[in-house]
mmCIF file of C-alpha atoms and ligand atoms in Angstrom:
data_model
loop_
_atom_site.group_PDB
_atom_site.id
_atom_site.type_symbol
_atom_site.label_atom_id
_atom_site.label_comp_id
_atom_site.label_asym_id
_atom_site.label_seq_id
_atom_site.Cartn_x
_atom_site.Cartn_y
_atom_site.Cartn_z
ATOM 1 C CA MET H 3 -19.618 -8.451 -49.152
ATOM 2 C CA ASP H 4 -18.086 -5.025 -47.333
ATOM 3 C CA PHE H 5 -21.604 -3.943 -46.533
ATOM 4 C CA ILE H 6 -22.533 -7.377 -44.733
ATOM 5 C CA THR H 7 -19.172 -7.389 -43.103
ATOM 6 C CA SER H 8 -19.467 -4.004 -41.814
ATOM 7 C CA THR H 9 -23.606 -4.309 -40.797
ATOM 8 C CA ALA H 10 -22.454 -7.527 -38.758
ATOM 9 C CA ILE H 11 -19.315 -6.341 -37.354
ATOM 10 C CA LEU H 12 -20.901 -2.941 -35.857
ATOM 11 C CA PRO H 13 -23.488 -4.721 -33.821
ATOM 12 C CA LEU H 14 -20.941 -7.281 -32.726
ATOM 13 C CA LEU H 15 -18.807 -4.427 -31.634
ATOM 14 C CA LEU H 16 -21.150 -2.600 -29.963
ATOM 15 C CA GLY H 17 -22.084 -5.752 -27.893
ATOM 16 C CA CYS H 18 -18.746 -6.317 -26.552
ATOM 17 C CA VAL H 19 -18.557 -2.830 -25.553
ATOM 18 C CA GLY H 20 -21.655 -3.203 -23.774
ATOM 19 C CA LEU H 21 -21.009 -6.559 -22.166
ATOM 20 C CA PHE H 22 -17.556 -5.101 -21.044
ATOM 21 C CA SER H 23 -18.968 -2.112 -19.616
ATOM 22 C CA LEU H 24 -21.703 -4.287 -17.738
ATOM 23 C CA PHE H 25 -18.816 -6.527 -16.451
ATOM 24 C CA LYS H 26 -16.986 -3.542 -15.141
ATOM 25 C CA LEU H 27 -20.001 -2.017 -13.506
ATOM 26 C CA LEU H 28 -20.712 -5.241 -11.778
ATOM 27 C CA GLN H 29 -17.089 -5.421 -10.784
ATOM 28 C CA TRP H 30 -17.167 -2.048 -9.142
ATOM 29 C CA LEU H 31 -20.744 -2.621 -7.216
ATOM 30 C CA ARG H 32 -19.177 -5.775 -6.058
ATOM 31 C CA MET H 33 -15.862 -4.064 -4.828
ATOM 32 C CA ARG H 34 -17.977 -1.397 -2.963
ATOM 33 C CA ALA H 35 -20.115 -3.987 -1.360
ATOM 34 C CA TYR H 36 -17.066 -5.739 0.009
ATOM 35 C CA VAL H 37 -16.072 -2.663 1.995
ATOM 36 C CA ARG H 38 -19.569 -1.167 2.712
ATOM 37 C CA ASN H 39 -20.118 -1.187 6.520
ATOM 38 C CA ALA H 40 -16.793 -3.242 6.972
ATOM 39 C CA VAL H 41 -14.463 -2.093 9.852
ATOM 40 C CA VAL H 42 -11.332 -1.157 8.118
ATOM 41 C CA VAL H 43 -8.183 -0.008 9.953
ATOM 42 C CA ILE H 44 -5.716 2.429 8.137
ATOM 43 C CA THR H 45 -2.176 2.983 9.466
ATOM 44 C CA GLY H 46 -0.339 5.900 8.390
ATOM 45 C CA ALA H 47 -3.587 7.809 7.518
ATOM 46 C CA THR H 48 -2.338 11.330 8.070
ATOM 47 C CA SER H 49 -0.541 11.464 4.893
ATOM 48 C CA GLY H 50 -0.126 10.533 1.160
ATOM 49 C CA LEU H 51 -1.574 6.832 0.520
ATOM 50 C CA GLY H 52 -3.245 6.264 3.742
ATOM 51 C CA ARG H 53 -5.201 9.544 3.798
ATOM 52 C CA GLU H 54 -6.557 9.090 0.374
ATOM 53 C CA CYS H 55 -7.346 5.225 1.335
ATOM 54 C CA ALA H 56 -9.321 6.873 3.953
ATOM 55 C CA ARG H 57 -11.203 9.036 1.748
ATOM 56 C CA VAL H 58 -11.926 6.401 -0.886
ATOM 57 C CA PHE H 59 -12.994 3.772 1.422
ATOM 58 C CA HIS H 60 -15.040 5.981 3.389
ATOM 59 C CA ALA H 61 -16.728 7.229 0.304
ATOM 60 C CA ALA H 62 -17.294 3.375 -0.354
ATOM 61 C CA GLY H 63 -19.224 3.078 3.146
ATOM 62 C CA ALA H 64 -16.388 1.664 5.403
ATOM 63 C CA ARG H 65 -16.489 2.069 9.140
ATOM 64 C CA LEU H 66 -12.896 3.456 9.500
ATOM 65 C CA VAL H 67 -10.173 3.351 12.173
ATOM 66 C CA LEU H 68 -7.574 5.764 11.247
ATOM 67 C CA CYS H 69 -4.328 5.375 12.832
ATOM 68 C CA GLY H 70 -1.103 7.633 13.067
ATOM 69 C CA ARG H 71 1.315 9.342 15.364
ATOM 70 C CA ASN H 72 -0.243 12.758 15.001
ATOM 71 C CA ALA H 73 -3.478 13.013 16.983
ATOM 72 C CA GLU H 74 -4.350 16.535 15.599
ATOM 73 C CA ALA H 75 -3.895 15.421 11.881
ATOM 74 C CA LEU H 76 -6.205 12.354 12.599
ATOM 75 C CA GLU H 77 -8.729 14.362 14.201
ATOM 76 C CA GLU H 78 -8.823 16.762 11.452
ATOM 77 C CA LEU H 79 -9.170 13.720 8.560
ATOM 78 C CA SER H 80 -11.745 12.407 10.838
ATOM 79 C CA GLN H 81 -13.821 15.453 10.966
ATOM 80 C CA GLU H 82 -13.553 16.169 7.142
ATOM 81 C CA LEU H 83 -14.743 12.634 6.533
ATOM 82 C CA ALA H 84 -17.480 12.837 8.968
ATOM 83 C CA ALA H 85 -18.699 16.119 7.285
ATOM 84 C CA SER H 86 -18.659 14.562 3.580
ATOM 85 C CA ARG H 87 -21.229 12.408 2.466
ATOM 86 C CA THR H 88 -21.739 10.242 -0.628
ATOM 87 C CA PRO H 89 -25.516 10.386 -2.084
ATOM 88 C CA GLU H 90 -26.089 6.586 -2.376
ATOM 89 C CA VAL H 91 -23.972 5.077 0.371
ATOM 90 C CA GLN H 92 -24.162 5.401 4.305
ATOM 91 C CA THR H 93 -21.022 6.667 5.525
ATOM 92 C CA HIS H 94 -19.952 6.584 9.212
ATOM 93 C CA LYS H 95 -17.774 8.903 11.298
ATOM 94 C CA PRO H 96 -14.293 7.207 11.789
ATOM 95 C CA TYR H 97 -12.523 6.516 14.965
ATOM 96 C CA THR H 98 -8.960 7.537 15.447
ATOM 97 C CA VAL H 99 -6.188 5.499 17.452
ATOM 98 C CA THR H 100 -2.753 7.401 17.943
ATOM 99 C CA PHE H 101 0.471 5.482 18.447
ATOM 100 C CA ASP H 102 3.996 5.180 17.202
ATOM 101 C CA LEU H 103 4.571 1.967 15.049
ATOM 102 C CA ALA H 104 8.203 1.964 15.972
ATOM 103 C CA ASP H 105 7.498 1.906 19.613
ATOM 104 C CA PRO H 106 7.170 -1.904 20.157
ATOM 105 C CA GLY H 107 5.602 -1.014 23.626
ATOM 106 C CA ALA H 108 2.755 0.500 22.040
ATOM 107 C CA ILE H 109 1.503 -1.777 19.951
ATOM 108 C CA ALA H 110 -0.553 -4.133 22.267
ATOM 109 C CA GLY H 111 -2.314 -0.979 23.816
ATOM 110 C CA ALA H 112 -3.020 0.317 20.303
ATOM 111 C CA ALA H 113 -4.443 -3.046 19.151
ATOM 112 C CA SER H 114 -7.074 -3.196 22.165
ATOM 113 C CA LYS H 115 -7.999 0.435 21.126
ATOM 114 C CA ILE H 116 -8.608 -0.517 17.759
ATOM 115 C CA LEU H 117 -10.783 -3.617 18.977
ATOM 116 C CA GLN H 118 -12.847 -1.275 21.103
ATOM 117 C CA CYS H 119 -13.892 0.998 18.462
ATOM 118 C CA PHE H 120 -16.416 -1.222 16.592
ATOM 119 C CA GLY H 121 -15.913 -4.244 18.479
ATOM 120 C CA HIS H 122 -14.056 -6.283 15.581
ATOM 121 C CA VAL H 123 -11.711 -5.726 12.508
ATOM 122 C CA ASP H 124 -12.643 -6.782 8.893
ATOM 123 C CA VAL H 125 -9.794 -5.264 7.169
ATOM 124 C CA LEU H 126 -6.390 -4.056 8.430
ATOM 125 C CA ILE H 127 -4.290 -1.793 5.902
ATOM 126 C CA ASN H 128 -0.784 -1.906 6.897
ATOM 127 C CA ASN H 129 0.237 1.395 5.048
ATOM 128 C CA ALA H 130 2.262 3.406 7.506
ATOM 129 C CA GLY H 131 6.130 3.635 6.225
ATOM 130 C CA ILE H 132 9.359 5.556 5.956
ATOM 131 C CA SER H 133 11.825 5.529 3.393
ATOM 132 C CA TYR H 134 15.591 5.912 3.655
ATOM 133 C CA ARG H 135 18.617 7.276 1.301
ATOM 134 C CA GLY H 136 22.101 6.542 2.199
ATOM 135 C CA ALA H 137 25.364 4.452 1.387
ATOM 136 C CA ILE H 138 25.472 1.245 3.591
ATOM 137 C CA VAL H 139 29.124 2.143 4.368
ATOM 138 C CA ASP H 140 27.872 5.389 6.221
ATOM 139 C CA THR H 141 24.553 4.315 7.897
ATOM 140 C CA SER H 142 24.172 4.146 11.469
ATOM 141 C CA PRO H 143 22.798 0.908 12.589
ATOM 142 C CA ASP H 144 20.186 2.826 14.534
ATOM 143 C CA VAL H 145 18.786 3.915 11.312
ATOM 144 C CA ASP H 146 18.518 0.497 9.892
ATOM 145 C CA LYS H 147 16.528 -0.500 12.947
ATOM 146 C CA ARG H 148 14.259 2.548 12.812
ATOM 147 C CA VAL H 149 13.390 1.696 9.342
ATOM 148 C CA MET H 150 12.947 -1.944 10.092
ATOM 149 C CA GLU H 151 10.746 -1.026 13.096
ATOM 150 C CA THR H 152 8.534 1.247 11.388
ATOM 151 C CA ASN H 153 7.793 -0.745 8.104
ATOM 152 C CA TYR H 154 8.341 -4.413 9.343
ATOM 153 C CA PHE H 155 8.226 -5.111 13.140
ATOM 154 C CA GLY H 156 5.387 -2.666 14.027
ATOM 155 C CA PRO H 157 3.041 -3.826 11.266
ATOM 156 C CA VAL H 158 3.998 -7.442 11.992
ATOM 157 C CA ALA H 159 3.298 -6.971 15.671
ATOM 158 C CA LEU H 160 0.046 -5.055 15.087
ATOM 159 C CA THR H 161 -1.080 -7.815 12.696
ATOM 160 C CA LYS H 162 -0.230 -10.521 15.309
ATOM 161 C CA ALA H 163 -2.083 -8.656 17.788
ATOM 162 C CA LEU H 164 -5.288 -8.265 15.863
ATOM 163 C CA LEU H 165 -5.173 -11.735 14.137
ATOM 164 C CA PRO H 166 -6.764 -13.813 16.956
ATOM 165 C CA ALA H 167 -9.769 -11.904 16.982
ATOM 166 C CA MET H 168 -10.167 -12.383 13.187
ATOM 167 C CA ILE H 169 -9.457 -16.158 13.467
ATOM 168 C CA ARG H 170 -12.089 -16.209 16.026
ATOM 169 C CA ARG H 171 -14.645 -14.709 13.745
ATOM 170 C CA ARG H 172 -13.437 -16.769 10.872
ATOM 171 C CA GLN H 173 -13.292 -13.491 8.787
ATOM 172 C CA GLY H 174 -10.528 -10.938 8.044
ATOM 173 C CA HIS H 175 -8.493 -9.371 5.164
ATOM 174 C CA VAL H 176 -4.831 -8.278 6.074
ATOM 175 C CA VAL H 177 -3.371 -5.727 3.576
ATOM 176 C CA ALA H 178 0.217 -4.883 3.361
ATOM 177 C CA ILE H 179 1.335 -1.986 1.245
ATOM 178 C CA SER H 180 4.783 -2.860 0.389
ATOM 179 C CA SER H 181 6.717 -1.639 -2.640
ATOM 180 C CA ILE H 182 8.290 -2.444 -5.993
ATOM 181 C CA GLN H 183 11.405 -2.369 -3.633
ATOM 182 C CA GLY H 184 9.841 -5.608 -2.058
ATOM 183 C CA LYS H 185 10.528 -7.240 -5.179
ATOM 184 C CA ILE H 186 13.980 -5.587 -6.370
ATOM 185 C CA SER H 187 16.878 -3.937 -4.569
ATOM 186 C CA LEU H 188 18.320 -0.393 -5.730
ATOM 187 C CA PRO H 189 21.585 0.908 -4.496
ATOM 188 C CA PHE H 190 21.119 3.360 -1.442
ATOM 189 C CA ARG H 191 17.721 2.136 -0.348
ATOM 190 C CA SER H 192 19.237 -0.789 1.584
ATOM 191 C CA ALA H 193 17.048 -0.327 4.997
ATOM 192 C CA TYR H 194 13.848 0.315 3.059
ATOM 193 C CA ALA H 195 14.269 -2.349 0.336
ATOM 194 C CA ALA H 196 15.122 -5.050 3.301
ATOM 195 C CA SER H 197 12.201 -3.898 5.139
ATOM 196 C CA LYS H 198 9.973 -4.169 2.228
ATOM 197 C CA HIS H 199 11.696 -7.697 1.188
ATOM 198 C CA ALA H 200 10.857 -8.697 4.734
ATOM 199 C CA THR H 201 7.362 -7.246 4.696
ATOM 200 C CA GLN H 202 6.569 -9.498 1.411
ATOM 201 C CA ALA H 203 7.920 -12.381 2.967
ATOM 202 C CA PHE H 204 6.206 -12.352 6.234
ATOM 203 C CA PHE H 205 2.904 -11.737 4.602
ATOM 204 C CA ASP H 206 3.273 -14.548 2.140
ATOM 205 C CA CYS H 207 4.105 -16.760 5.006
ATOM 206 C CA LEU H 208 0.841 -15.426 6.689
ATOM 207 C CA ARG H 209 -1.297 -16.013 3.651
ATOM 208 C CA ALA H 210 -0.351 -19.586 3.557
ATOM 209 C CA GLU H 211 -1.201 -20.074 7.347
ATOM 210 C CA VAL H 212 -4.536 -18.441 7.727
ATOM 211 C CA GLU H 213 -6.230 -19.746 4.570
ATOM 212 C CA GLN H 214 -7.568 -22.497 6.838
ATOM 213 C CA HIS H 215 -9.401 -19.828 8.723
ATOM 214 C CA ASP H 216 -10.919 -18.109 5.742
ATOM 215 C CA ILE H 217 -8.526 -14.627 6.313
ATOM 216 C CA GLU H 218 -7.233 -12.941 3.408
ATOM 217 C CA VAL H 219 -3.798 -11.414 2.694
ATOM 218 C CA THR H 220 -3.051 -8.945 -0.135
ATOM 219 C CA VAL H 221 0.481 -7.780 -0.588
ATOM 220 C CA ILE H 222 0.580 -4.516 -2.568
ATOM 221 C CA SER H 223 3.738 -3.417 -4.304
ATOM 222 C CA PRO H 224 3.295 0.036 -5.604
ATOM 223 C CA GLY H 225 5.740 2.052 -8.155
ATOM 224 C CA TYR H 226 6.330 5.728 -7.386
ATOM 225 C CA ILE H 227 3.695 7.584 -5.947
ATOM 226 C CA HIS H 228 3.362 11.210 -5.594
ATOM 227 C CA THR H 229 3.270 11.942 -1.754
ATOM 228 C CA ASN H 230 5.652 13.036 1.035
ATOM 229 C CA LEU H 231 7.755 9.803 1.237
ATOM 230 C CA SER H 232 11.183 11.461 0.059
ATOM 231 C CA LEU H 233 10.566 14.557 1.819
ATOM 232 C CA ASN H 234 9.901 12.613 5.163
ATOM 233 C CA ALA H 235 12.966 9.735 4.214
ATOM 234 C CA VAL H 236 15.780 9.123 7.037
ATOM 235 C CA THR H 237 19.331 9.333 5.748
ATOM 236 C CA ALA H 238 22.478 7.614 7.128
ATOM 237 C CA ASP H 239 22.766 9.618 9.980
ATOM 238 C CA GLY H 240 19.359 9.490 11.004
ATOM 239 C CA SER H 241 18.302 13.148 9.826
ATOM 240 C CA LYS H 242 15.346 13.936 7.738
ATOM 241 C CA TYR H 243 15.982 13.757 4.010
ATOM 242 C CA GLY H 244 13.764 16.632 3.141
ATOM 243 C CA VAL H 245 13.697 16.555 -0.645
ATOM 244 C CA MET H 246 10.912 16.155 -3.049
ATOM 245 C CA ASP H 247 12.680 13.642 -5.616
ATOM 246 C CA GLU H 248 11.845 14.024 -8.892
ATOM 247 C CA THR H 249 10.650 10.488 -9.213
ATOM 248 C CA THR H 250 8.228 10.953 -6.246
ATOM 249 C CA ALA H 251 6.935 14.112 -8.041
ATOM 250 C CA GLN H 252 6.447 12.326 -10.988
ATOM 251 C CA GLY H 253 4.717 9.150 -9.464
ATOM 252 C CA ARG H 254 1.218 8.208 -9.948
ATOM 253 C CA SER H 255 -1.730 10.036 -7.916
ATOM 254 C CA PRO H 256 -2.221 8.500 -4.516
ATOM 255 C CA VAL H 257 -6.025 9.033 -5.329
ATOM 256 C CA GLN H 258 -5.427 6.547 -8.140
ATOM 257 C CA VAL H 259 -3.587 4.202 -6.285
ATOM 258 C CA ALA H 260 -6.061 4.382 -3.374
ATOM 259 C CA GLN H 261 -8.714 3.355 -5.558
ATOM 260 C CA ASP H 262 -6.435 0.429 -6.976
ATOM 261 C CA VAL H 263 -6.036 -0.606 -3.484
ATOM 262 C CA LEU H 264 -9.906 -0.619 -3.291
ATOM 263 C CA ALA H 265 -10.139 -2.546 -6.191
ATOM 264 C CA ALA H 266 -7.512 -5.286 -5.117
ATOM 265 C CA LEU H 267 -9.306 -5.891 -1.925
ATOM 266 C CA GLY H 268 -12.814 -6.168 -3.647
ATOM 267 C CA LYS H 269 -11.158 -8.933 -6.078
ATOM 268 C CA LYS H 270 -9.104 -10.379 -2.992
ATOM 269 C CA LYS H 271 -6.158 -10.351 -4.937
ATOM 270 C CA LYS H 272 -3.371 -11.864 -3.101
ATOM 271 C CA ASP H 273 -0.319 -10.337 -4.777
ATOM 272 C CA VAL H 274 -0.524 -6.894 -6.696
ATOM 273 C CA VAL H 275 2.202 -4.663 -8.460
ATOM 274 C CA LEU H 276 0.824 -1.417 -9.249
ATOM 275 C CA ALA H 277 3.663 0.186 -11.314
ATOM 276 C CA ASP H 278 4.600 1.400 -14.717
ATOM 277 C CA LEU H 279 6.423 -0.880 -17.184
ATOM 278 C CA MET H 280 10.055 -0.319 -16.458
ATOM 279 C CA PRO H 281 9.644 -1.222 -12.868
ATOM 280 C CA SER H 282 7.305 -3.860 -13.637
ATOM 281 C CA LEU H 283 9.539 -5.465 -16.257
ATOM 282 C CA ALA H 284 12.692 -4.943 -13.639
ATOM 283 C CA VAL H 285 11.028 -7.587 -11.473
ATOM 284 C CA TYR H 286 11.119 -10.011 -14.069
ATOM 285 C CA LEU H 287 14.591 -9.339 -15.120
ATOM 286 C CA ARG H 288 15.772 -9.747 -11.638
ATOM 287 C CA THR H 289 14.386 -13.246 -11.648
ATOM 288 C CA LEU H 290 15.048 -14.058 -15.361
ATOM 289 C CA ALA H 291 18.399 -12.631 -15.698
ATOM 290 C CA PRO H 292 19.854 -11.796 -12.371
ATOM 291 C CA GLY H 293 23.481 -11.159 -13.765
ATOM 292 C CA LEU H 294 22.081 -8.556 -15.929
ATOM 293 C CA PHE H 295 19.800 -6.996 -13.406
ATOM 294 C CA PHE H 296 22.926 -6.777 -11.058
ATOM 295 C CA ARG H 297 25.067 -5.286 -13.641
ATOM 296 C CA LEU H 298 22.409 -2.500 -14.273
ATOM 297 C CA MET H 299 22.051 -1.649 -10.637
ATOM 298 C CA ALA H 300 25.935 -1.361 -10.488
ATOM 299 C CA SER H 301 25.695 1.180 -13.206
ATOM 300 C CA ARG H 302 23.057 2.945 -11.562
ATOM 301 C CA ALA H 303 25.040 2.923 -8.249
ATOM 302 C CA ARG H 304 28.262 4.544 -10.311
ATOM 303 C CA LYS H 305 25.960 7.331 -11.928
ATOM 304 C CA GLU H 306 24.347 8.094 -8.560
ATOM 305 C CA ARG H 307 27.938 8.528 -6.813
ATOM 306 C CA LYS H 308 29.026 10.739 -9.871
ATOM 307 C CA SER H 309 26.220 12.847 -9.837
ATOM 308 C CA LYS H 310 26.283 13.318 -6.153
ATOM 309 C CA HIS H 311 29.919 14.354 -6.253
ATOM 310 C CA SER H 312 29.823 16.568 -9.301
HETATM 311 N N1 NDP C 25 5.311 7.000 -2.534
HETATM 312 C C1 NDP C 25 5.993 6.221 -2.955
HETATM 313 O O1 NDP C 25 6.577 6.424 -3.924
HETATM 314 C C2 NDP C 25 5.642 4.840 -2.521
HETATM 315 C C3 NDP C 25 5.378 4.507 -1.181
HETATM 316 N N2 NDP C 25 4.810 3.354 -0.886
HETATM 317 C C4 NDP C 25 4.592 2.944 0.401
HETATM 318 O O2 NDP C 25 3.430 3.551 0.508
HETATM 319 C C5 NDP C 25 3.227 3.808 2.153
HETATM 320 C C6 NDP C 25 2.518 4.960 2.351
HETATM 321 O O3 NDP C 25 3.584 5.899 2.089
HETATM 322 P P1 NDP C 25 3.434 7.640 1.428
HETATM 323 O O4 NDP C 25 1.855 7.629 1.737
HETATM 324 O O5 NDP C 25 4.069 7.443 0.249
HETATM 325 O O6 NDP C 25 4.347 8.496 2.315
HETATM 326 P P2 NDP C 25 3.932 9.673 3.334
HETATM 327 O O7 NDP C 25 5.237 9.879 3.945
HETATM 328 O O8 NDP C 25 3.101 10.802 2.786
HETATM 329 O O9 NDP C 25 3.101 8.762 4.456
HETATM 330 C C7 NDP C 25 3.592 7.960 5.664
HETATM 331 C C8 NDP C 25 2.757 7.588 6.664
HETATM 332 O O10 NDP C 25 3.131 6.863 7.489
HETATM 333 C C9 NDP C 25 3.260 7.168 8.703
HETATM 334 N N3 NDP C 25 4.205 6.978 9.591
HETATM 335 C C10 NDP C 25 5.523 7.277 9.107
HETATM 336 N N4 NDP C 25 6.253 6.624 10.616
HETATM 337 C C11 NDP C 25 5.455 6.058 11.366
HETATM 338 C C12 NDP C 25 5.563 5.583 12.730
HETATM 339 N N5 NDP C 25 6.636 5.406 13.272
HETATM 340 N N6 NDP C 25 4.372 5.163 13.308
HETATM 341 C C13 NDP C 25 3.252 5.218 12.688
HETATM 342 N N7 NDP C 25 3.066 5.942 11.432
HETATM 343 C C14 NDP C 25 4.054 6.380 10.760
HETATM 344 C C15 NDP C 25 3.149 8.596 8.392
HETATM 345 O O11 NDP C 25 2.863 9.517 9.625
HETATM 346 P P3 NDP C 25 3.411 11.079 10.446
HETATM 347 O O12 NDP C 25 2.559 11.849 9.755
HETATM 348 O O13 NDP C 25 3.261 11.014 11.590
HETATM 349 O O14 NDP C 25 4.727 11.025 9.794
HETATM 350 C C16 NDP C 25 2.206 8.988 7.396
HETATM 351 O O15 NDP C 25 1.137 9.223 7.904
HETATM 352 C C17 NDP C 25 4.682 3.411 2.681
HETATM 353 O O16 NDP C 25 4.694 1.883 3.385
HETATM 354 C C18 NDP C 25 5.404 3.410 1.607
HETATM 355 O O17 NDP C 25 6.491 2.285 1.887
HETATM 356 C C19 NDP C 25 5.353 2.241 -1.858
HETATM 357 C C20 NDP C 25 5.718 2.418 -3.084
HETATM 358 C C21 NDP C 25 6.073 4.035 -3.512
HETATM 359 C C1 LIG C 26 13.603 -6.243 -20.408
HETATM 360 C C2 LIG C 26 13.864 -5.129 -19.958
HETATM 361 C C3 LIG C 26 13.905 -4.620 -18.625
HETATM 362 C C4 LIG C 26 14.518 -3.363 -18.388
HETATM 363 C C5 LIG C 26 14.528 -3.205 -16.901
HETATM 364 C C6 LIG C 26 15.542 -2.126 -16.593
HETATM 365 C C7 LIG C 26 15.587 -1.785 -15.084
HETATM 366 C C8 LIG C 26 15.408 -0.453 -14.719
HETATM 367 C C9 LIG C 26 15.431 -0.165 -13.505
HETATM 368 C C10 LIG C 26 14.279 0.370 -13.055
HETATM 369 C C11 LIG C 26 14.116 0.477 -11.577
HETATM 370 C C12 LIG C 26 12.561 0.917 -10.961
HETATM 371 C C13 LIG C 26 12.786 1.496 -9.513
HETATM 372 C C14 LIG C 26 11.219 1.575 -9.168
HETATM 373 C C15 LIG C 26 11.244 1.736 -7.673
HETATM 374 C C16 LIG C 26 9.916 2.341 -7.207
HETATM 375 O O1 LIG C 26 9.107 2.316 -7.913
HETATM 376 O O2 LIG C 26 9.972 2.239 -5.741
HETATM 377 C C17 LIG C 26 8.757 2.717 -5.170
HETATM 378 C C18 LIG C 26 9.284 3.185 -3.531
HETATM 379 O O3 LIG C 26 8.999 2.471 -2.734
HETATM 380 C C19 LIG C 26 9.740 4.484 -3.815
HETATM 381 O O4 LIG C 26 10.481 4.819 -2.577
HETATM 382 P P1 LIG C 26 11.810 5.905 -2.690
HETATM 383 O O5 LIG C 26 12.062 6.342 -1.495
HETATM 384 O O6 LIG C 26 12.941 5.014 -3.352
HETATM 385 O O7 LIG C 26 11.440 6.796 -3.624
#
């Protein structure tokens, strides 16, 4: 009996593994086909997740428009990509467009430059962002505005400027790189969490409104990623935080997250959380047991204040 069972189970197991591998391979091929030759615009391409998305999408054959504030850093990345080749995929030299997302007057001009690069946009990845550390009571309203301009009003204005061309073509995919903090709010992150909650809300509304035009909207909410986000974060008085936090240093690799972003787009996912177990559970706790969640956050605030003053 044992012999019969084991001889029947082994081929079955091998068959399942084979089928699963085939399924994964087909999924991977479909993902890459989705972005091959597609015009992909990436904001915040000079650093961290944006730069890795540029590398991953370029290697998959996308026609890139790299956006950022630092023209030199964008040009350097564009040249690095132009020099790198992937054997089985035709790659394209990226264009660059330099502008500050926190400058409302810069967005319309930037959008028309972006459209001139390849004549249209298939995928817009709103990735650029800035974080914040500070107590609400000490924070200048200028800091709240700066974080909202960069993380919310800038991406919203850019999306609106590129949307009519997508609607005319009845084709397009808008992506918002939000954060777990677009779903839960942590103490001493008010401006950042508020900007990411607003991002989630805006792009959820957009998804419903543009479905009739065959335009996809994906909101991606990562947990900690090992980038310069904490180093570049702004503090209560507007100065740079300048510290690589342990949580950031221990975060996921931006290469891995960029690959997950590509996979999410290829599967036309609408809302994706890319985080470890605890942050993912915290999102459920906030919905299912808000009272408990708020007590945990108050205790987190007490601990953080204590450790600051000790
Ligand atoms: N790292 C993390 O733990 C997590 C990050 N995220 C999100 O990922 C996204 C990318 O951040 P990440 O790569 O981590 O951080 P980085 O600080 O490494 O990169 C941020 C990018 O945004 C650009 N940027 C900042 N301000 C502006 C502006 N005013 N105008 C135009 N571009 C600007 C930066 O350009 P410049 O070089 O000019 O400063 C840089 O290219 C952000 O939206 C962030 O909120 C989400 C969850 C976790
Ligand atoms: C049923 C059991 C549930 C247990 C839940 C306990 C609650 C634990 C709280 C966990 C908090 C996770 C915070 C994750 C925050 C995060 O990943 O943020 C991503 C960022 O955007 C990082 O930005 P930052 O500038 O804050 O570094």
